[in-house]
PDB file of C-alpha atoms in Angstrom:
ATOM      1  CA  UNK A   1     106.442  91.513  48.955  1.00  0.00           C
ATOM      2  CA  UNK A   2     108.726  94.559  48.499  1.00  0.00           C
ATOM      3  CA  UNK A   3     106.371  96.557  50.753  1.00  0.00           C
ATOM      4  CA  UNK A   4     106.767  93.929  53.497  1.00  0.00           C
ATOM      5  CA  UNK A   5     110.556  94.096  53.230  1.00  0.00           C
ATOM      6  CA  UNK A   6     110.457  97.908  53.449  1.00  0.00           C
ATOM      7  CA  UNK A   7     108.243  97.626  56.552  1.00  0.00           C
ATOM      8  CA  UNK A   8     110.744  95.305  58.215  1.00  0.00           C
ATOM      9  CA  UNK A   9     113.602  97.677  57.365  1.00  0.00           C
ATOM     10  CA  UNK A  10     111.640 100.607  58.839  1.00  0.00           C
ATOM     11  CA  UNK A  11     111.000  98.606  62.019  1.00  0.00           C
ATOM     12  CA  UNK A  12     114.729  97.858  62.270  1.00  0.00           C
ATOM     13  CA  UNK A  13     115.596 101.552  61.929  1.00  0.00           C
ATOM     14  CA  UNK A  14     113.043 102.447  64.611  1.00  0.00           C
ATOM     15  CA  UNK A  15     114.524  99.805  66.885  1.00  0.00           C
ATOM     16  CA  UNK A  16     118.000 101.266  66.467  1.00  0.00           C
ATOM     17  CA  UNK A  17     116.689 104.753  67.327  1.00  0.00           C
ATOM     18  CA  UNK A  18     114.822 103.429  70.377  1.00  0.00           C
ATOM     19  CA  UNK A  19     117.876 101.452  71.469  1.00  0.00           C
ATOM     20  CA  UNK A  20     120.124 104.523  71.292  1.00  0.00           C
ATOM     21  CA  UNK A  21     117.607 106.532  73.311  1.00  0.00           C
ATOM     22  CA  UNK A  22     117.229 103.797  75.919  1.00  0.00           C
ATOM     23  CA  UNK A  23     120.991 103.329  76.237  1.00  0.00           C
ATOM     24  CA  UNK A  24     121.366 107.078  76.842  1.00  0.00           C
ATOM     25  CA  UNK A  25     118.689 106.924  79.530  1.00  0.00           C
ATOM     26  CA  UNK A  26     120.445 103.960  81.128  1.00  0.00           C
ATOM     27  CA  UNK A  27     123.766 105.822  81.186  1.00  0.00           C
ATOM     28  CA  UNK A  28     122.094 108.856  82.776  1.00  0.00           C
ATOM     29  CA  UNK A  29     120.453 106.655  85.385  1.00  0.00           C
ATOM     30  CA  UNK A  30     123.757 104.966  86.130  1.00  0.00           C
ATOM     31  CA  UNK A  31     125.350 108.396  86.671  1.00  0.00           C
ATOM     32  CA  UNK A  32     122.504 109.452  88.955  1.00  0.00           C
ATOM     33  CA  UNK A  33     122.767 106.197  90.892  1.00  0.00           C
ATOM     34  CA  UNK A  34     126.520 106.694  91.311  1.00  0.00           C
ATOM     35  CA  UNK A  35     125.923 110.252  92.569  1.00  0.00           C
ATOM     36  CA  UNK A  36     123.249 109.036  94.974  1.00  0.00           C
ATOM     37  CA  UNK A  37     125.542 106.306  96.231  1.00  0.00           C
ATOM     38  CA  UNK A  38     128.300 108.859  96.858  1.00  0.00           C
ATOM     39  CA  UNK A  39     125.827 111.153  98.574  1.00  0.00           C
ATOM     40  CA  UNK A  40     124.586 108.256 100.665  1.00  0.00           C
ATOM     41  CA  UNK A  41     128.142 107.450 101.775  1.00  0.00           C
ATOM     42  CA  UNK A  42     128.798 111.130 102.601  1.00  0.00           C
ATOM     43  CA  UNK A  43     125.580 111.395 104.582  1.00  0.00           C
ATOM     44  CA  UNK A  44     126.293 108.194 106.430  1.00  0.00           C
ATOM     45  CA  UNK A  45     129.770 109.468 107.297  1.00  0.00           C
ATOM     46  CA  UNK A  46     128.342 112.784 108.458  1.00  0.00           C
ATOM     47  CA  UNK A  47     125.726 110.940 110.460  1.00  0.00           C
ATOM     48  CA  UNK A  48     128.383 108.931 112.272  1.00  0.00           C
ATOM     49  CA  UNK A  49     130.352 112.039 113.132  1.00  0.00           C
ATOM     50  CA  UNK A  50     127.288 113.853 114.425  1.00  0.00           C
ATOM     51  CA  UNK A  51     125.657 110.889 116.069  1.00  0.00           C
ATOM     52  CA  UNK A  52     126.616 112.142 119.504  1.00  0.00           C
ATOM     53  CA  UNK A  53     126.101 115.782 118.535  1.00  0.00           C
ATOM     54  CA  UNK A  54     123.055 117.818 117.686  1.00  0.00           C
ATOM     55  CA  UNK A  55     119.946 115.585 117.770  1.00  0.00           C
ATOM     56  CA  UNK A  56     117.909 117.861 115.479  1.00  0.00           C
ATOM     57  CA  UNK A  57     120.658 117.894 112.870  1.00  0.00           C
ATOM     58  CA  UNK A  58     120.979 114.147 113.201  1.00  0.00           C
ATOM     59  CA  UNK A  59     117.261 113.658 112.522  1.00  0.00           C
ATOM     60  CA  UNK A  60     117.432 115.945 109.490  1.00  0.00           C
ATOM     61  CA  UNK A  61     120.347 113.983 108.147  1.00  0.00           C
ATOM     62  CA  UNK A  62     118.524 110.715 108.791  1.00  0.00           C
ATOM     63  CA  UNK A  63     115.484 111.955 106.846  1.00  0.00           C
ATOM     64  CA  UNK A  64     117.713 113.132 104.020  1.00  0.00           C
ATOM     65  CA  UNK A  65     119.488 109.793 104.062  1.00  0.00           C
ATOM     66  CA  UNK A  66     116.173 107.917 103.911  1.00  0.00           C
ATOM     67  CA  UNK A  67     115.052 110.076 100.974  1.00  0.00           C
ATOM     68  CA  UNK A  68     118.301 109.355  99.173  1.00  0.00           C
ATOM     69  CA  UNK A  69     117.784 105.628  99.754  1.00  0.00           C
ATOM     70  CA  UNK A  70     114.220 105.783  98.379  1.00  0.00           C
ATOM     71  CA  UNK A  71     115.377 107.796  95.348  1.00  0.00           C
ATOM     72  CA  UNK A  72     118.165 105.315  94.742  1.00  0.00           C
ATOM     73  CA  UNK A  73     115.702 102.404  94.893  1.00  0.00           C
ATOM     74  CA  UNK A  74     113.411 104.107  92.352  1.00  0.00           C
ATOM     75  CA  UNK A  75     116.300 104.790  89.983  1.00  0.00           C
ATOM     76  CA  UNK A  76     117.476 101.193  90.224  1.00  0.00           C
ATOM     77  CA  UNK A  77     113.949  99.973  89.451  1.00  0.00           C
ATOM     78  CA  UNK A  78     113.803 102.268  86.402  1.00  0.00           C
ATOM     79  CA  UNK A  79     117.164 100.908  85.290  1.00  0.00           C
ATOM     80  CA  UNK A  80     115.916  97.313  85.539  1.00  0.00           C
ATOM     81  CA  UNK A  81     112.801  98.188  83.510  1.00  0.00           C
ATOM     82  CA  UNK A  82     114.844  99.908  80.791  1.00  0.00           C
ATOM     83  CA  UNK A  83     117.191  96.944  80.545  1.00  0.00           C
ATOM     84  CA  UNK A  84     114.175  94.626  80.318  1.00  0.00           C
ATOM     85  CA  UNK A  85     112.769  96.744  77.457  1.00  0.00           C
ATOM     86  CA  UNK A  86     116.109  96.612  75.668  1.00  0.00           C
ATOM     87  CA  UNK A  87     116.179  92.816  75.931  1.00  0.00           C
ATOM     88  CA  UNK A  88     112.603  92.533  74.668  1.00  0.00           C
ATOM     89  CA  UNK A  89     113.371  94.778  71.691  1.00  0.00           C
ATOM     90  CA  UNK A  90     116.478  92.730  70.920  1.00  0.00           C
ATOM     91  CA  UNK A  91     114.276  89.647  70.693  1.00  0.00           C
ATOM     92  CA  UNK A  92     111.838  91.504  68.416  1.00  0.00           C
ATOM     93  CA  UNK A  93     114.559  92.714  66.061  1.00  0.00           C
ATOM     94  CA  UNK A  94     116.088  89.223  65.909  1.00  0.00           C
ATOM     95  CA  UNK A  95     112.709  87.836  64.907  1.00  0.00           C
ATOM     96  CA  UNK A  96     112.268  90.578  62.292  1.00  0.00           C
ATOM     97  CA  UNK A  97     115.743  89.880  60.976  1.00  0.00           C
ATOM     98  CA  UNK A  98     114.937  86.172  60.633  1.00  0.00           C
ATOM     99  CA  UNK A  99     111.701  86.985  58.784  1.00  0.00           C
ATOM    100  CA  UNK A 100     113.527  89.378  56.462  1.00  0.00           C
ATOM    101  CA  UNK A 101     116.185  86.785  55.682  1.00  0.00           C
ATOM    102  CA  UNK A 102     113.495  84.191  54.929  1.00  0.00           C
ATOM    103  CA  UNK A 103     111.678  86.604  52.615  1.00  0.00           C
ATOM    104  CA  UNK A 104     114.898  87.533  50.871  1.00  0.00           C
ATOM    105  CA  UNK A 105     115.601  83.848  50.312  1.00  0.00           C
ATOM    106  CA  UNK A 106     112.146  83.390  48.786  1.00  0.00           C
ATOM    107  CA  UNK A 107     112.705  86.478  46.618  1.00  0.00           C
ATOM    108  CA  UNK A 108     115.954  85.033  45.279  1.00  0.00           C
ATOM    109  CA  UNK A 109     114.189  81.731  44.602  1.00  0.00           C
ATOM    110  CA  UNK A 110     111.343  83.551  42.847  1.00  0.00           C
ATOM    111  CA  UNK A 111     113.729  85.580  40.678  1.00  0.00           C
ATOM    112  CA  UNK A 112     115.549  82.385  39.700  1.00  0.00           C
ATOM    113  CA  UNK A 113     112.257  80.723  38.741  1.00  0.00           C
ATOM    114  CA  UNK A 114     111.220  83.753  36.675  1.00  0.00           C
ATOM    115  CA  UNK A 115     114.563  83.659  34.906  1.00  0.00           C
ATOM    116  CA  UNK A 116     114.138  79.940  34.224  1.00  0.00           C
ATOM    117  CA  UNK A 117     110.584  80.513  32.951  1.00  0.00           C
ATOM    118  CA  UNK A 118     111.777  83.222  30.548  1.00  0.00           C
ATOM    119  CA  UNK A 119     114.603  80.984  29.357  1.00  0.00           C
ATOM    120  CA  UNK A 120     112.162  78.111  28.762  1.00  0.00           C
ATOM    121  CA  UNK A 121     109.786  80.405  26.862  1.00  0.00           C
ATOM    122  CA  UNK A 122     112.522  81.828  24.662  1.00  0.00           C
ATOM    123  CA  UNK A 123     113.895  78.359  23.941  1.00  0.00           C
ATOM    124  CA  UNK A 124     110.383  77.155  23.072  1.00  0.00           C
ATOM    125  CA  UNK A 125     109.745  80.158  20.815  1.00  0.00           C
ATOM    126  CA  UNK A 126     113.006  79.513  18.991  1.00  0.00           C
ATOM    127  CA  UNK A 127     112.268  75.805  18.535  1.00  0.00           C
ATOM    128  CA  UNK A 128     108.753  76.496  17.252  1.00  0.00           C
ATOM    129  CA  UNK A 129     110.011  79.230  14.908  1.00  0.00           C
ATOM    130  CA  UNK A 130     112.706  76.910  13.549  1.00  0.00           C
ATOM    131  CA  UNK A 131     110.205  74.084  13.022  1.00  0.00           C
ATOM    132  CA  UNK A 132     107.764  76.358  11.168  1.00  0.00           C
ATOM    133  CA  UNK A 133     110.333  78.459   9.345  1.00  0.00           C
ATOM    134  CA  UNK A 134     108.998  77.595   5.898  1.00  0.00           C
ATOM    135  CA  UNK A 135     105.465  78.737   6.754  1.00  0.00           C
ATOM    136  CA  UNK A 136     106.043  82.220   8.179  1.00  0.00           C
ATOM    137  CA  UNK A 137     105.355  83.879   4.838  1.00  0.00           C
ATOM    138  CA  UNK A 138     102.078  81.997   4.506  1.00  0.00           C
ATOM    139  CA  UNK A 139     100.139  83.572   7.358  1.00  0.00           C
ATOM    140  CA  UNK A 140     101.990  82.134  10.347  1.00  0.00           C
ATOM    141  CA  UNK A 141     103.695  84.049  13.163  1.00  0.00           C
ATOM    142  CA  UNK A 142     105.375  83.025  16.426  1.00  0.00           C
ATOM    143  CA  UNK A 143     105.583  85.632  19.199  1.00  0.00           C
ATOM    144  CA  UNK A 144     106.101  85.924  22.958  1.00  0.00           C
ATOM    145  CA  UNK A 145     103.788  88.015  25.099  1.00  0.00           C
ATOM    146  CA  UNK A 146     102.271  87.917  28.579  1.00  0.00           C
ATOM    147  CA  UNK A 147     104.551  85.061  29.629  1.00  0.00           C
ATOM    148  CA  UNK A 148     103.376  82.763  26.808  1.00  0.00           C
ATOM    149  CA  UNK A 149     104.303  81.769  23.263  1.00  0.00           C
ATOM    150  CA  UNK A 150     101.622  82.500  20.641  1.00  0.00           C
ATOM    151  CA  UNK A 151     101.553  80.569  17.360  1.00  0.00           C
ATOM    152  CA  UNK A 152      99.068  82.421  15.162  1.00  0.00           C
ATOM    153  CA  UNK A 153      97.890  80.743  11.933  1.00  0.00           C
ATOM    154  CA  UNK A 154      95.728  82.668   9.502  1.00  0.00           C
ATOM    155  CA  UNK A 155      92.756  81.010   7.832  1.00  0.00           C
ATOM    156  CA  UNK A 156      94.523  80.899   4.449  1.00  0.00           C
ATOM    157  CA  UNK A 157      97.151  78.490   5.846  1.00  0.00           C
ATOM    158  CA  UNK A 158      94.649  76.097   7.412  1.00  0.00           C
ATOM    159  CA  UNK A 159      91.152  76.249   5.963  1.00  0.00           C
ATOM    160  CA  UNK A 160      89.130  77.129   2.917  1.00  0.00           C
ATOM    161  CA  UNK A 161      86.414  79.699   3.577  1.00  0.00           C
ATOM    162  CA  UNK A 162      83.716  78.287   5.848  1.00  0.00           C
ATOM    163  CA  UNK A 163      85.425  74.882   6.094  1.00  0.00           C
ATOM    164  CA  UNK A 164      86.537  72.960   9.169  1.00  0.00           C
ATOM    165  CA  UNK A 165      88.817  70.601   7.217  1.00  0.00           C
ATOM    166  CA  UNK A 166      92.508  71.506   7.472  1.00  0.00           C
ATOM    167  CA  UNK A 167      94.288  71.942   4.111  1.00  0.00           C
ATOM    168  CA  UNK A 168      97.308  69.698   3.357  1.00  0.00           C
ATOM    169  CA  UNK A 169      99.728  72.600   3.773  1.00  0.00           C
ATOM    170  CA  UNK A 170      98.231  73.353   7.179  1.00  0.00           C
ATOM    171  CA  UNK A 171      98.476  69.691   8.150  1.00  0.00           C
ATOM    172  CA  UNK A 172     102.210  69.743   7.384  1.00  0.00           C
ATOM    173  CA  UNK A 173     102.689  72.827   9.575  1.00  0.00           C
ATOM    174  CA  UNK A 174     100.714  71.280  12.443  1.00  0.00           C
ATOM    175  CA  UNK A 175     102.666  68.014  12.259  1.00  0.00           C
ATOM    176  CA  UNK A 176     105.944  69.878  12.529  1.00  0.00           C
ATOM    177  CA  UNK A 177     104.580  71.861  15.474  1.00  0.00           C
ATOM    178  CA  UNK A 178     103.304  68.702  17.200  1.00  0.00           C
ATOM    179  CA  UNK A 179     106.800  67.194  17.120  1.00  0.00           C
ATOM    180  CA  UNK A 180     108.141  70.186  19.078  1.00  0.00           C
ATOM    181  CA  UNK A 181     105.257  70.046  21.570  1.00  0.00           C
ATOM    182  CA  UNK A 182     105.768  66.320  22.154  1.00  0.00           C
ATOM    183  CA  UNK A 183     109.384  66.993  23.149  1.00  0.00           C
ATOM    184  CA  UNK A 184     108.309  69.617  25.703  1.00  0.00           C
ATOM    185  CA  UNK A 185     105.786  67.812  27.948  1.00  0.00           C
ATOM    186  CA  UNK A 186     105.886  70.542  30.627  1.00  0.00           C
ATOM    187  CA  UNK A 187     104.156  73.008  28.271  1.00  0.00           C
ATOM    188  CA  UNK A 188     100.363  73.480  28.409  1.00  0.00           C
ATOM    189  CA  UNK A 189      98.571  73.989  25.091  1.00  0.00           C
ATOM    190  CA  UNK A 190      95.533  76.198  24.471  1.00  0.00           C
ATOM    191  CA  UNK A 191      93.975  76.167  20.990  1.00  0.00           C
ATOM    192  CA  UNK A 192      91.645  79.080  20.226  1.00  0.00           C
ATOM    193  CA  UNK A 193      89.588  79.428  17.085  1.00  0.00           C
ATOM    194  CA  UNK A 194      88.702  82.949  15.883  1.00  0.00           C
ATOM    195  CA  UNK A 195      86.458  84.208  13.083  1.00  0.00           C
ATOM    196  CA  UNK A 196      85.568  87.541  11.525  1.00  0.00           C
ATOM    197  CA  UNK A 197      82.268  89.334  12.195  1.00  0.00           C
ATOM    198  CA  UNK A 198      80.528  88.287   8.980  1.00  0.00           C
ATOM    199  CA  UNK A 199      77.422  86.208   9.905  1.00  0.00           C
ATOM    200  CA  UNK A 200      77.595  82.578   8.840  1.00  0.00           C
ATOM    201  CA  UNK A 201      75.390  81.645   5.913  1.00  0.00           C
ATOM    202  CA  UNK A 202      72.029  80.057   6.679  1.00  0.00           C
ATOM    203  CA  UNK A 203      71.295  76.450   5.832  1.00  0.00           C
ATOM    204  CA  UNK A 204      74.770  75.189   6.690  1.00  0.00           C
ATOM    205  CA  UNK A 205      75.477  72.426   9.192  1.00  0.00           C
ATOM    206  CA  UNK A 206      77.534  75.029  11.040  1.00  0.00           C
ATOM    207  CA  UNK A 207      75.204  77.244  13.057  1.00  0.00           C
ATOM    208  CA  UNK A 208      77.262  80.393  13.505  1.00  0.00           C
ATOM    209  CA  UNK A 209      80.754  81.820  14.055  1.00  0.00           C
ATOM    210  CA  UNK A 210      80.888  80.356  17.562  1.00  0.00           C
ATOM    211  CA  UNK A 211      80.290  76.918  16.110  1.00  0.00           C
ATOM    212  CA  UNK A 212      82.826  77.447  13.317  1.00  0.00           C
ATOM    213  CA  UNK A 213      85.578  78.627  15.687  1.00  0.00           C
ATOM    214  CA  UNK A 214      85.114  75.634  18.021  1.00  0.00           C
ATOM    215  CA  UNK A 215      85.001  73.084  15.200  1.00  0.00           C
ATOM    216  CA  UNK A 216      88.146  74.481  13.602  1.00  0.00           C
ATOM    217  CA  UNK A 217      90.011  74.398  16.914  1.00  0.00           C
ATOM    218  CA  UNK A 218      88.876  70.790  17.419  1.00  0.00           C
ATOM    219  CA  UNK A 219      90.097  69.811  13.940  1.00  0.00           C
ATOM    220  CA  UNK A 220      93.541  71.173  14.793  1.00  0.00           C
ATOM    221  CA  UNK A 221      93.623  69.272  18.103  1.00  0.00           C
ATOM    222  CA  UNK A 222      92.950  65.990  16.336  1.00  0.00           C
ATOM    223  CA  UNK A 223      95.848  66.524  13.940  1.00  0.00           C
ATOM    224  CA  UNK A 224      98.227  67.382  16.802  1.00  0.00           C
ATOM    225  CA  UNK A 225      97.203  64.282  18.768  1.00  0.00           C
ATOM    226  CA  UNK A 226      97.379  61.976  15.745  1.00  0.00           C
ATOM    227  CA  UNK A 227     100.796  63.292  14.695  1.00  0.00           C
ATOM    228  CA  UNK A 228     102.718  62.896  17.969  1.00  0.00           C
ATOM    229  CA  UNK A 229     102.522  61.354  21.409  1.00  0.00           C
ATOM    230  CA  UNK A 230     101.029  64.397  23.160  1.00  0.00           C
ATOM    231  CA  UNK A 231      99.124  63.852  26.415  1.00  0.00           C
ATOM    232  CA  UNK A 232      95.540  65.070  25.741  1.00  0.00           C
ATOM    233  CA  UNK A 233      95.312  66.425  29.302  1.00  0.00           C
ATOM    234  CA  UNK A 234      97.800  69.140  28.283  1.00  0.00           C
ATOM    235  CA  UNK A 235      95.366  70.560  25.719  1.00  0.00           C
ATOM    236  CA  UNK A 236      92.458  72.981  26.122  1.00  0.00           C
ATOM    237  CA  UNK A 237      90.220  73.880  23.179  1.00  0.00           C
ATOM    238  CA  UNK A 238      88.204  77.095  22.919  1.00  0.00           C
ATOM    239  CA  UNK A 239      86.167  78.888  20.292  1.00  0.00           C
ATOM    240  CA  UNK A 240      86.156  82.676  20.592  1.00  0.00           C
ATOM    241  CA  UNK A 241      83.998  83.366  17.546  1.00  0.00           C
ATOM    242  CA  UNK A 242      84.247  86.955  16.345  1.00  0.00           C
ATOM    243  CA  UNK A 243      84.643  88.435  19.833  1.00  0.00           C
ATOM    244  CA  UNK A 244      88.405  88.728  20.203  1.00  0.00           C
ATOM    245  CA  UNK A 245      89.584  90.439  16.998  1.00  0.00           C
ATOM    246  CA  UNK A 246      93.171  91.538  16.464  1.00  0.00           C
ATOM    247  CA  UNK A 247      91.861  94.366  14.280  1.00  0.00           C
ATOM    248  CA  UNK A 248      88.362  95.780  14.987  1.00  0.00           C
ATOM    249  CA  UNK A 249      88.163  97.689  11.680  1.00  0.00           C
ATOM    250  CA  UNK A 250      85.328  96.816   9.284  1.00  0.00           C
ATOM    251  CA  UNK A 251      87.617  96.214   6.307  1.00  0.00           C
ATOM    252  CA  UNK A 252      88.510  93.130   4.276  1.00  0.00           C
ATOM    253  CA  UNK A 253      92.112  93.317   5.506  1.00  0.00           C
ATOM    254  CA  UNK A 254      91.029  93.482   9.167  1.00  0.00           C
ATOM    255  CA  UNK A 255      88.626  90.567   8.715  1.00  0.00           C
ATOM    256  CA  UNK A 256      91.404  88.531   7.065  1.00  0.00           C
ATOM    257  CA  UNK A 257      93.618  89.051  10.128  1.00  0.00           C
ATOM    258  CA  UNK A 258      90.796  88.119  12.490  1.00  0.00           C
ATOM    259  CA  UNK A 259      90.118  84.767  10.758  1.00  0.00           C
ATOM    260  CA  UNK A 260      92.815  82.822  12.541  1.00  0.00           C
ATOM    261  CA  UNK A 261      93.670  80.050  14.968  1.00  0.00           C
ATOM    262  CA  UNK A 262      95.982  80.722  17.908  1.00  0.00           C
ATOM    263  CA  UNK A 263      97.951  77.959  19.608  1.00  0.00           C
ATOM    264  CA  UNK A 264      98.992  79.380  22.978  1.00  0.00           C
ATOM    265  CA  UNK A 265     101.840  77.654  24.811  1.00  0.00           C
ATOM    266  CA  UNK A 266     102.294  78.179  28.568  1.00  0.00           C
ATOM    267  CA  UNK A 267     104.998  76.904  30.941  1.00  0.00           C
ATOM    268  CA  UNK A 268     104.090  75.095  34.163  1.00  0.00           C
ATOM    269  CA  UNK A 269     103.828  77.799  36.854  1.00  0.00           C
ATOM    270  CA  UNK A 270     102.950  75.591  39.856  1.00  0.00           C
ATOM    271  CA  UNK A 271     106.319  76.153  41.553  1.00  0.00           C
ATOM    272  CA  UNK A 272     106.079  79.896  40.897  1.00  0.00           C
ATOM    273  CA  UNK A 273     102.626  80.063  42.488  1.00  0.00           C
ATOM    274  CA  UNK A 274     103.874  78.028  45.473  1.00  0.00           C
ATOM    275  CA  UNK A 275     106.557  80.617  46.214  1.00  0.00           C
ATOM    276  CA  UNK A 276     104.121  83.512  45.724  1.00  0.00           C
ATOM    277  CA  UNK A 277     101.753  81.908  48.255  1.00  0.00           C
ATOM    278  CA  UNK A 278     104.581  81.989  50.828  1.00  0.00           C
ATOM    279  CA  UNK A 279     105.142  85.742  50.481  1.00  0.00           C
TER     280      UNK A 279
END
C-alpha cells in the first residue's frame, strides 16, 4: 500500500512539472500571437497606404500578410491543444488526489484496527495471566507473539507420563482459563498437543506420539467446554506430535519442555482482512 501512495505522489510531482512546462509554452505562444497580430496590423496598414502604389510591392506585402495569417492560425491551434492537455491533466491529477485520499483514509482505519487488536491482545494476556497467576511456577506461561496469546502448559501440570487424563491441578487451571475465554467470545481458540521424540511404548491403546498429542488436546477441550459456556465452533484441536519442539536438543531437559500443550488465542481479524482487500 505504501508503494501505491508513493506512486501517486510521484505522478502528482510529474504533473506539476508538466503543468509548469505547458504554462510556459502557452505564455510564449501568447507572446508570439500578440507579435503576429501587431505585425498583421502593421502590414495591413502598409498595404492600405501602398494599395495605389507599387503593384509588385503590394503583392509581396499581400503574400507576407497571408503567411502571417497562416502562422497566426497555427499558433492559435497549438495554444488550444496545449490548453486542452492542461485540462486533461487537471482531471487526471484530481482523480489521483481522490484515490490518494481514499487510500489514506483506509490506512488510518487499518492503523486504528491494528491498535485495537493489540489492545485486545494485551488485555486478554493480562486477564489470562491474572486468572492463572497461581500456576505460573508449575510449568505454565502466558506470552504474546505473532499477533496471538500463547498459554503453554507443561506435561507436569496436566498429565502423568503417557496419560491422557488431566490431573486435578490441571483441571483447576483449565477451569479458571475457561472462565476468561467465556467472557471473550470474539477470541478463537486453538489447542495443540505436543510430545517429545521418545517413541511410545508398544502394546498401549495409544498408537504413537501423534495419537497421544491429539488425545491430550481433546481431553483439554472437553474440560474447557464442560467448565464454561464456550461456543464449540470457536475451538480447533490439533495434535503436533513430536514435530514442533521448542528445544530440538536430545536432552532430558529439552524433552521436558517439548512435552506440553499450547492453547493459542487469536482475535477476530475479519475486519482487518476486509480493509487489506481494499488496498
